[in-house]
Amino acid sequence: MTRLSSGGRIEVICGCMYSGKTEELIRRLHHVKIARQQLQAFTPKRDTRYATGNLVSHNGVRIEAQPIGSITEVFDYLHDGVQVVALDELHFLDDEPDVVLTTVQALADRGLRVIIAGLDQNFRAKPFPAMSRLLAVAEQVDKLFAICVRCGAYATRSQRMIDGRPAPFDAPTIVVGGLELYEARCRACYEAG
Ligand SMILES: [Zn+2]
């Protein structure tokens, strides 16, 4: 008989831009706090959209997070007694995909609940390699949707725009930006650059 609290597990919250991944992560972490469990949250150093070191929801719920340059730093910062580890914007980490996989598996094997949020596809509509590995091994996967800005259908893709046009295929994969750079699009409305 398996109980939810009996061992480690990996949960992945994925989807395109504006699908509410961080909101969902914060919602789960809020419940962890209400349950008086010990948690630590981490965020890649390169995500500069929010105040450094915090996950902030649109309605103001704030979770303190440790900025890291590599996922292996989680072990350096991990406190005794922590039951839940959260990682937001996982796709921003520069680590090799198998390093991400091995590290997250090691955390779960220690009995930790590991909750990951991140983009599943890049602006080319190709899988982020580390995320696709985690999706394969996770105990729980939730794929969130945004709304296509063109037609109003459910959107699963992040259309990157440069000067109002789809970004070329060979543009850099990662550019940290806001509304002016990305649009949520459905499969039909997505345009290959
Ligand atoms: Zn559409």
PDB file of C-alpha atoms and ligand atoms in Angstrom:
ATOM      1  CA  MET A   1       0.000   0.000   0.000  1.00  0.00           C
ATOM      2  CA  THR A   2       1.489   3.286  -1.084  1.00  0.00           C
ATOM      3  CA  ARG A   3       0.850   6.406   0.897  1.00  0.00           C
ATOM      4  CA  LEU A   4       1.441   9.903  -0.482  1.00  0.00           C
ATOM      5  CA  SER A   5       3.670  10.774   2.483  1.00  0.00           C
ATOM      6  CA  SER A   6       5.653   7.542   2.546  1.00  0.00           C
ATOM      7  CA  GLY A   7       8.409   8.443   0.130  1.00  0.00           C
ATOM      8  CA  GLY A   8       9.886  10.714  -2.431  1.00  0.00           C
ATOM      9  CA  ARG A   9       8.109  11.787  -5.548  1.00  0.00           C
ATOM     10  CA  ILE A  10       8.600  14.036  -8.544  1.00  0.00           C
ATOM     11  CA  GLU A  11       5.858  16.375  -9.721  1.00  0.00           C
ATOM     12  CA  VAL A  12       6.250  18.332 -12.950  1.00  0.00           C
ATOM     13  CA  ILE A  13       4.132  21.353 -13.808  1.00  0.00           C
ATOM     14  CA  CYS A  14       4.727  22.184 -17.472  1.00  0.00           C
ATOM     15  CA  GLY A  15       3.218  24.164 -20.313  1.00  0.00           C
ATOM     16  CA  CYS A  16       3.840  27.183 -22.510  1.00  0.00           C
ATOM     17  CA  MET A  17       4.366  30.799 -21.525  1.00  0.00           C
ATOM     18  CA  TYR A  18       1.457  32.377 -19.604  1.00  0.00           C
ATOM     19  CA  SER A  19      -0.047  29.002 -18.714  1.00  0.00           C
ATOM     20  CA  GLY A  20       0.162  29.687 -14.973  1.00  0.00           C
ATOM     21  CA  LYS A  21       2.974  27.291 -14.037  1.00  0.00           C
ATOM     22  CA  THR A  22       4.456  29.472 -11.316  1.00  0.00           C
ATOM     23  CA  GLU A  23       0.973  30.206  -9.927  1.00  0.00           C
ATOM     24  CA  GLU A  24       0.323  26.470  -9.654  1.00  0.00           C
ATOM     25  CA  LEU A  25       3.720  25.886  -8.040  1.00  0.00           C
ATOM     26  CA  ILE A  26       3.044  28.621  -5.473  1.00  0.00           C
ATOM     27  CA  ARG A  27      -0.426  27.190  -4.796  1.00  0.00           C
ATOM     28  CA  ARG A  28       1.105  23.809  -3.961  1.00  0.00           C
ATOM     29  CA  LEU A  29       3.808  25.379  -1.809  1.00  0.00           C
ATOM     30  CA  HIS A  30       1.189  27.394   0.051  1.00  0.00           C
ATOM     31  CA  HIS A  31      -0.491  24.101   0.954  1.00  0.00           C
ATOM     32  CA  VAL A  32       2.866  22.698   2.074  1.00  0.00           C
ATOM     33  CA  LYS A  33       3.199  25.658   4.451  1.00  0.00           C
ATOM     34  CA  ILE A  34      -0.331  25.203   5.788  1.00  0.00           C
ATOM     35  CA  ALA A  35       0.548  21.550   6.433  1.00  0.00           C
ATOM     36  CA  ARG A  36       3.601  22.805   8.387  1.00  0.00           C
ATOM     37  CA  GLN A  37       6.028  20.846   6.266  1.00  0.00           C
ATOM     38  CA  GLN A  38       9.542  22.145   5.682  1.00  0.00           C
ATOM     39  CA  LEU A  39      10.204  23.392   2.159  1.00  0.00           C
ATOM     40  CA  GLN A  40      13.004  24.992   0.190  1.00  0.00           C
ATOM     41  CA  ALA A  41      12.489  26.644  -3.194  1.00  0.00           C
ATOM     42  CA  PHE A  42      15.109  27.327  -5.848  1.00  0.00           C
ATOM     43  CA  THR A  43      15.148  29.425  -8.980  1.00  0.00           C
ATOM     44  CA  PRO A  44      17.778  29.820 -11.730  1.00  0.00           C
ATOM     45  CA  LYS A  45      19.973  32.895 -11.343  1.00  0.00           C
ATOM     46  CA  ARG A  46      19.190  34.039 -14.870  1.00  0.00           C
ATOM     47  CA  ASP A  47      15.463  34.506 -14.326  1.00  0.00           C
ATOM     48  CA  THR A  48      15.378  38.239 -13.687  1.00  0.00           C
ATOM     49  CA  ARG A  49      11.641  38.824 -14.102  1.00  0.00           C
ATOM     50  CA  TYR A  50      10.968  38.747 -10.379  1.00  0.00           C
ATOM     51  CA  ALA A  51      12.666  40.048  -7.266  1.00  0.00           C
ATOM     52  CA  THR A  52      15.771  37.903  -6.873  1.00  0.00           C
ATOM     53  CA  GLY A  53      15.214  34.971  -4.592  1.00  0.00           C
ATOM     54  CA  ASN A  54      11.412  35.034  -4.443  1.00  0.00           C
ATOM     55  CA  LEU A  55       8.544  33.362  -6.221  1.00  0.00           C
ATOM     56  CA  VAL A  56       5.662  35.833  -6.331  1.00  0.00           C
ATOM     57  CA  SER A  57       2.152  35.032  -7.500  1.00  0.00           C
ATOM     58  CA  HIS A  58      -0.084  37.564  -9.188  1.00  0.00           C
ATOM     59  CA  ASN A  59      -2.178  37.820  -6.028  1.00  0.00           C
ATOM     60  CA  GLY A  60       0.870  38.556  -3.900  1.00  0.00           C
ATOM     61  CA  VAL A  61       1.671  35.212  -2.261  1.00  0.00           C
ATOM     62  CA  ARG A  62       5.421  35.189  -1.825  1.00  0.00           C
ATOM     63  CA  ILE A  63       7.695  32.150  -1.418  1.00  0.00           C
ATOM     64  CA  GLU A  64      11.352  32.732  -0.638  1.00  0.00           C
ATOM     65  CA  ALA A  65      13.627  31.003  -3.161  1.00  0.00           C
ATOM     66  CA  GLN A  66      17.374  30.460  -3.390  1.00  0.00           C
ATOM     67  CA  PRO A  67      18.922  31.486  -6.724  1.00  0.00           C
ATOM     68  CA  ILE A  68      21.205  28.752  -8.141  1.00  0.00           C
ATOM     69  CA  GLY A  69      23.550  28.583 -11.123  1.00  0.00           C
ATOM     70  CA  SER A  70      23.470  24.772 -11.354  1.00  0.00           C
ATOM     71  CA  ILE A  71      20.972  22.225 -10.115  1.00  0.00           C
ATOM     72  CA  THR A  72      23.767  20.465  -8.230  1.00  0.00           C
ATOM     73  CA  GLU A  73      23.871  23.476  -5.851  1.00  0.00           C
ATOM     74  CA  VAL A  74      20.577  22.268  -4.364  1.00  0.00           C
ATOM     75  CA  PHE A  75      22.600  19.795  -2.294  1.00  0.00           C
ATOM     76  CA  ASP A  76      24.858  22.623  -1.023  1.00  0.00           C
ATOM     77  CA  TYR A  77      21.897  24.602   0.295  1.00  0.00           C
ATOM     78  CA  LEU A  78      19.622  21.773   1.429  1.00  0.00           C
ATOM     79  CA  HIS A  79      18.773  21.943   5.135  1.00  0.00           C
ATOM     80  CA  ASP A  80      18.196  18.939   7.395  1.00  0.00           C
ATOM     81  CA  GLY A  81      14.538  18.137   7.831  1.00  0.00           C
ATOM     82  CA  VAL A  82      13.363  19.593   4.537  1.00  0.00           C
ATOM     83  CA  GLN A  83      10.520  17.516   3.065  1.00  0.00           C
ATOM     84  CA  VAL A  84       9.690  19.459  -0.094  1.00  0.00           C
ATOM     85  CA  VAL A  85      12.019  20.938  -2.722  1.00  0.00           C
ATOM     86  CA  ALA A  86      10.639  23.231  -5.419  1.00  0.00           C
ATOM     87  CA  LEU A  87      12.350  24.368  -8.626  1.00  0.00           C
ATOM     88  CA  ASP A  88      10.803  27.082 -10.766  1.00  0.00           C
ATOM     89  CA  GLU A  89      11.708  27.891 -14.400  1.00  0.00           C
ATOM     90  CA  LEU A  90      13.784  24.721 -14.665  1.00  0.00           C
ATOM     91  CA  HIS A  91      14.340  25.228 -18.413  1.00  0.00           C
ATOM     92  CA  PHE A  92      16.637  28.185 -17.625  1.00  0.00           C
ATOM     93  CA  LEU A  93      19.288  25.944 -16.036  1.00  0.00           C
ATOM     94  CA  ASP A  94      22.401  25.452 -18.173  1.00  0.00           C
ATOM     95  CA  ASP A  95      23.109  21.965 -16.817  1.00  0.00           C
ATOM     96  CA  GLU A  96      23.344  18.937 -19.056  1.00  0.00           C
ATOM     97  CA  PRO A  97      19.922  17.228 -19.220  1.00  0.00           C
ATOM     98  CA  ASP A  98      21.203  14.028 -17.622  1.00  0.00           C
ATOM     99  CA  VAL A  99      22.701  16.010 -14.724  1.00  0.00           C
ATOM    100  CA  VAL A 100      19.272  17.527 -14.092  1.00  0.00           C
ATOM    101  CA  LEU A 101      17.658  14.088 -14.285  1.00  0.00           C
ATOM    102  CA  THR A 102      20.196  12.451 -11.957  1.00  0.00           C
ATOM    103  CA  THR A 103      19.976  15.247  -9.402  1.00  0.00           C
ATOM    104  CA  VAL A 104      16.184  15.344  -9.269  1.00  0.00           C
ATOM    105  CA  GLN A 105      16.013  11.546  -9.059  1.00  0.00           C
ATOM    106  CA  ALA A 106      18.556  11.602  -6.198  1.00  0.00           C
ATOM    107  CA  LEU A 107      16.447  14.107  -4.275  1.00  0.00           C
ATOM    108  CA  ALA A 108      13.302  12.004  -4.709  1.00  0.00           C
ATOM    109  CA  ASP A 109      15.215   8.836  -3.811  1.00  0.00           C
ATOM    110  CA  ARG A 110      16.103  10.516  -0.503  1.00  0.00           C
ATOM    111  CA  GLY A 111      12.423  10.716   0.247  1.00  0.00           C
ATOM    112  CA  LEU A 112      11.852  14.315  -0.791  1.00  0.00           C
ATOM    113  CA  ARG A 113       8.826  15.587  -2.658  1.00  0.00           C
ATOM    114  CA  VAL A 114      10.318  17.483  -5.610  1.00  0.00           C
ATOM    115  CA  ILE A 115       8.043  19.898  -7.453  1.00  0.00           C
ATOM    116  CA  ILE A 116       9.329  21.241 -10.779  1.00  0.00           C
ATOM    117  CA  ALA A 117       7.831  23.990 -12.924  1.00  0.00           C
ATOM    118  CA  GLY A 118       9.052  24.921 -16.379  1.00  0.00           C
ATOM    119  CA  LEU A 119       8.450  25.260 -20.093  1.00  0.00           C
ATOM    120  CA  ASP A 120       8.085  21.922 -21.878  1.00  0.00           C
ATOM    121  CA  GLN A 121       8.881  23.390 -25.337  1.00  0.00           C
ATOM    122  CA  ASN A 122      11.174  26.141 -26.541  1.00  0.00           C
ATOM    123  CA  PHE A 123      10.101  28.862 -28.985  1.00  0.00           C
ATOM    124  CA  ARG A 124      10.822  26.467 -31.867  1.00  0.00           C
ATOM    125  CA  ALA A 125       8.127  24.140 -30.444  1.00  0.00           C
ATOM    126  CA  LYS A 126      10.849  21.568 -29.662  1.00  0.00           C
ATOM    127  CA  PRO A 127      11.070  19.842 -26.260  1.00  0.00           C
ATOM    128  CA  PHE A 128      13.477  21.207 -23.655  1.00  0.00           C
ATOM    129  CA  PRO A 129      15.679  18.109 -23.166  1.00  0.00           C
ATOM    130  CA  ALA A 130      15.885  18.239 -19.361  1.00  0.00           C
ATOM    131  CA  MET A 131      12.145  18.770 -19.028  1.00  0.00           C
ATOM    132  CA  SER A 132      11.278  15.891 -21.341  1.00  0.00           C
ATOM    133  CA  ARG A 133      13.426  13.524 -19.235  1.00  0.00           C
ATOM    134  CA  LEU A 134      11.721  14.665 -16.039  1.00  0.00           C
ATOM    135  CA  LEU A 135       8.285  14.242 -17.613  1.00  0.00           C
ATOM    136  CA  ALA A 136       9.179  10.609 -18.292  1.00  0.00           C
ATOM    137  CA  VAL A 137      10.138   9.729 -14.724  1.00  0.00           C
ATOM    138  CA  ALA A 138       7.772  11.940 -12.713  1.00  0.00           C
ATOM    139  CA  GLU A 139       5.092  10.435 -10.484  1.00  0.00           C
ATOM    140  CA  GLN A 140       2.767  13.302 -11.432  1.00  0.00           C
ATOM    141  CA  VAL A 141       2.669  15.522 -14.510  1.00  0.00           C
ATOM    142  CA  ASP A 142       0.347  18.466 -15.013  1.00  0.00           C
ATOM    143  CA  LYS A 143       0.368  20.193 -18.381  1.00  0.00           C
ATOM    144  CA  LEU A 144      -1.209  23.624 -18.225  1.00  0.00           C
ATOM    145  CA  PHE A 145      -2.594  25.653 -21.102  1.00  0.00           C
ATOM    146  CA  ALA A 146      -2.701  29.319 -21.968  1.00  0.00           C
ATOM    147  CA  ILE A 147      -5.129  30.958 -24.383  1.00  0.00           C
ATOM    148  CA  CYS A 148      -4.052  31.537 -27.982  1.00  0.00           C
ATOM    149  CA  VAL A 149      -3.783  35.287 -28.600  1.00  0.00           C
ATOM    150  CA  ARG A 150      -4.869  34.777 -32.216  1.00  0.00           C
ATOM    151  CA  CYS A 151      -7.954  32.547 -32.001  1.00  0.00           C
ATOM    152  CA  GLY A 152      -8.814  31.967 -28.343  1.00  0.00           C
ATOM    153  CA  ALA A 153      -8.210  28.209 -28.430  1.00  0.00           C
ATOM    154  CA  TYR A 154      -6.098  26.490 -25.784  1.00  0.00           C
ATOM    155  CA  ALA A 155      -2.460  27.367 -26.419  1.00  0.00           C
ATOM    156  CA  THR A 156       0.438  24.951 -25.928  1.00  0.00           C
ATOM    157  CA  ARG A 157       3.215  26.822 -27.718  1.00  0.00           C
ATOM    158  CA  SER A 158       5.316  29.892 -26.975  1.00  0.00           C
ATOM    159  CA  GLN A 159       5.605  32.072 -30.082  1.00  0.00           C
ATOM    160  CA  ARG A 160       8.647  34.297 -29.806  1.00  0.00           C
ATOM    161  CA  MET A 161       8.244  37.612 -31.565  1.00  0.00           C
ATOM    162  CA  ILE A 162      10.986  40.009 -32.665  1.00  0.00           C
ATOM    163  CA  ASP A 163       9.737  43.350 -33.966  1.00  0.00           C
ATOM    164  CA  GLY A 164       6.265  41.882 -34.448  1.00  0.00           C
ATOM    165  CA  ARG A 165       7.439  38.867 -36.498  1.00  0.00           C
ATOM    166  CA  PRO A 166       8.107  35.233 -35.474  1.00  0.00           C
ATOM    167  CA  ALA A 167      11.714  34.841 -34.324  1.00  0.00           C
ATOM    168  CA  PRO A 168      13.938  32.952 -36.779  1.00  0.00           C
ATOM    169  CA  PHE A 169      14.621  29.288 -35.989  1.00  0.00           C
ATOM    170  CA  ASP A 170      18.326  29.961 -35.420  1.00  0.00           C
ATOM    171  CA  ALA A 171      17.786  32.733 -32.839  1.00  0.00           C
ATOM    172  CA  PRO A 172      19.157  32.000 -29.326  1.00  0.00           C
ATOM    173  CA  THR A 173      17.017  29.516 -27.381  1.00  0.00           C
ATOM    174  CA  ILE A 174      16.860  31.469 -24.134  1.00  0.00           C
ATOM    175  CA  VAL A 175      16.037  35.160 -23.916  1.00  0.00           C
ATOM    176  CA  VAL A 176      14.547  36.353 -20.642  1.00  0.00           C
ATOM    177  CA  GLY A 177      11.724  38.679 -21.447  1.00  0.00           C
ATOM    178  CA  GLY A 178       8.183  39.796 -20.876  1.00  0.00           C
ATOM    179  CA  LEU A 179       4.999  40.241 -22.860  1.00  0.00           C
ATOM    180  CA  GLU A 180       6.617  41.961 -25.794  1.00  0.00           C
ATOM    181  CA  LEU A 181       8.698  38.913 -26.661  1.00  0.00           C
ATOM    182  CA  TYR A 182       6.348  35.940 -26.429  1.00  0.00           C
ATOM    183  CA  GLU A 183       2.780  35.109 -27.392  1.00  0.00           C
ATOM    184  CA  ALA A 184       0.827  32.015 -26.380  1.00  0.00           C
ATOM    185  CA  ARG A 185      -0.358  30.256 -29.554  1.00  0.00           C
ATOM    186  CA  CYS A 186      -2.245  27.076 -30.391  1.00  0.00           C
ATOM    187  CA  ARG A 187      -0.862  24.483 -32.819  1.00  0.00           C
ATOM    188  CA  ALA A 188      -2.775  25.983 -35.769  1.00  0.00           C
ATOM    189  CA  CYS A 189      -1.734  29.595 -35.130  1.00  0.00           C
ATOM    190  CA  TYR A 190       1.901  28.881 -34.264  1.00  0.00           C
ATOM    191  CA  GLU A 191       4.260  30.117 -36.992  1.00  0.00           C
ATOM    192  CA  ALA A 192       7.675  28.538 -37.523  1.00  0.00           C
ATOM    193  CA  GLY A 193      10.338  31.244 -37.861  1.00  0.00           C
TER     194      GLY A 193
HETATM  195 ZN    ZN B   1      -4.886  29.807 -32.265  1.00  0.00          ZN
END
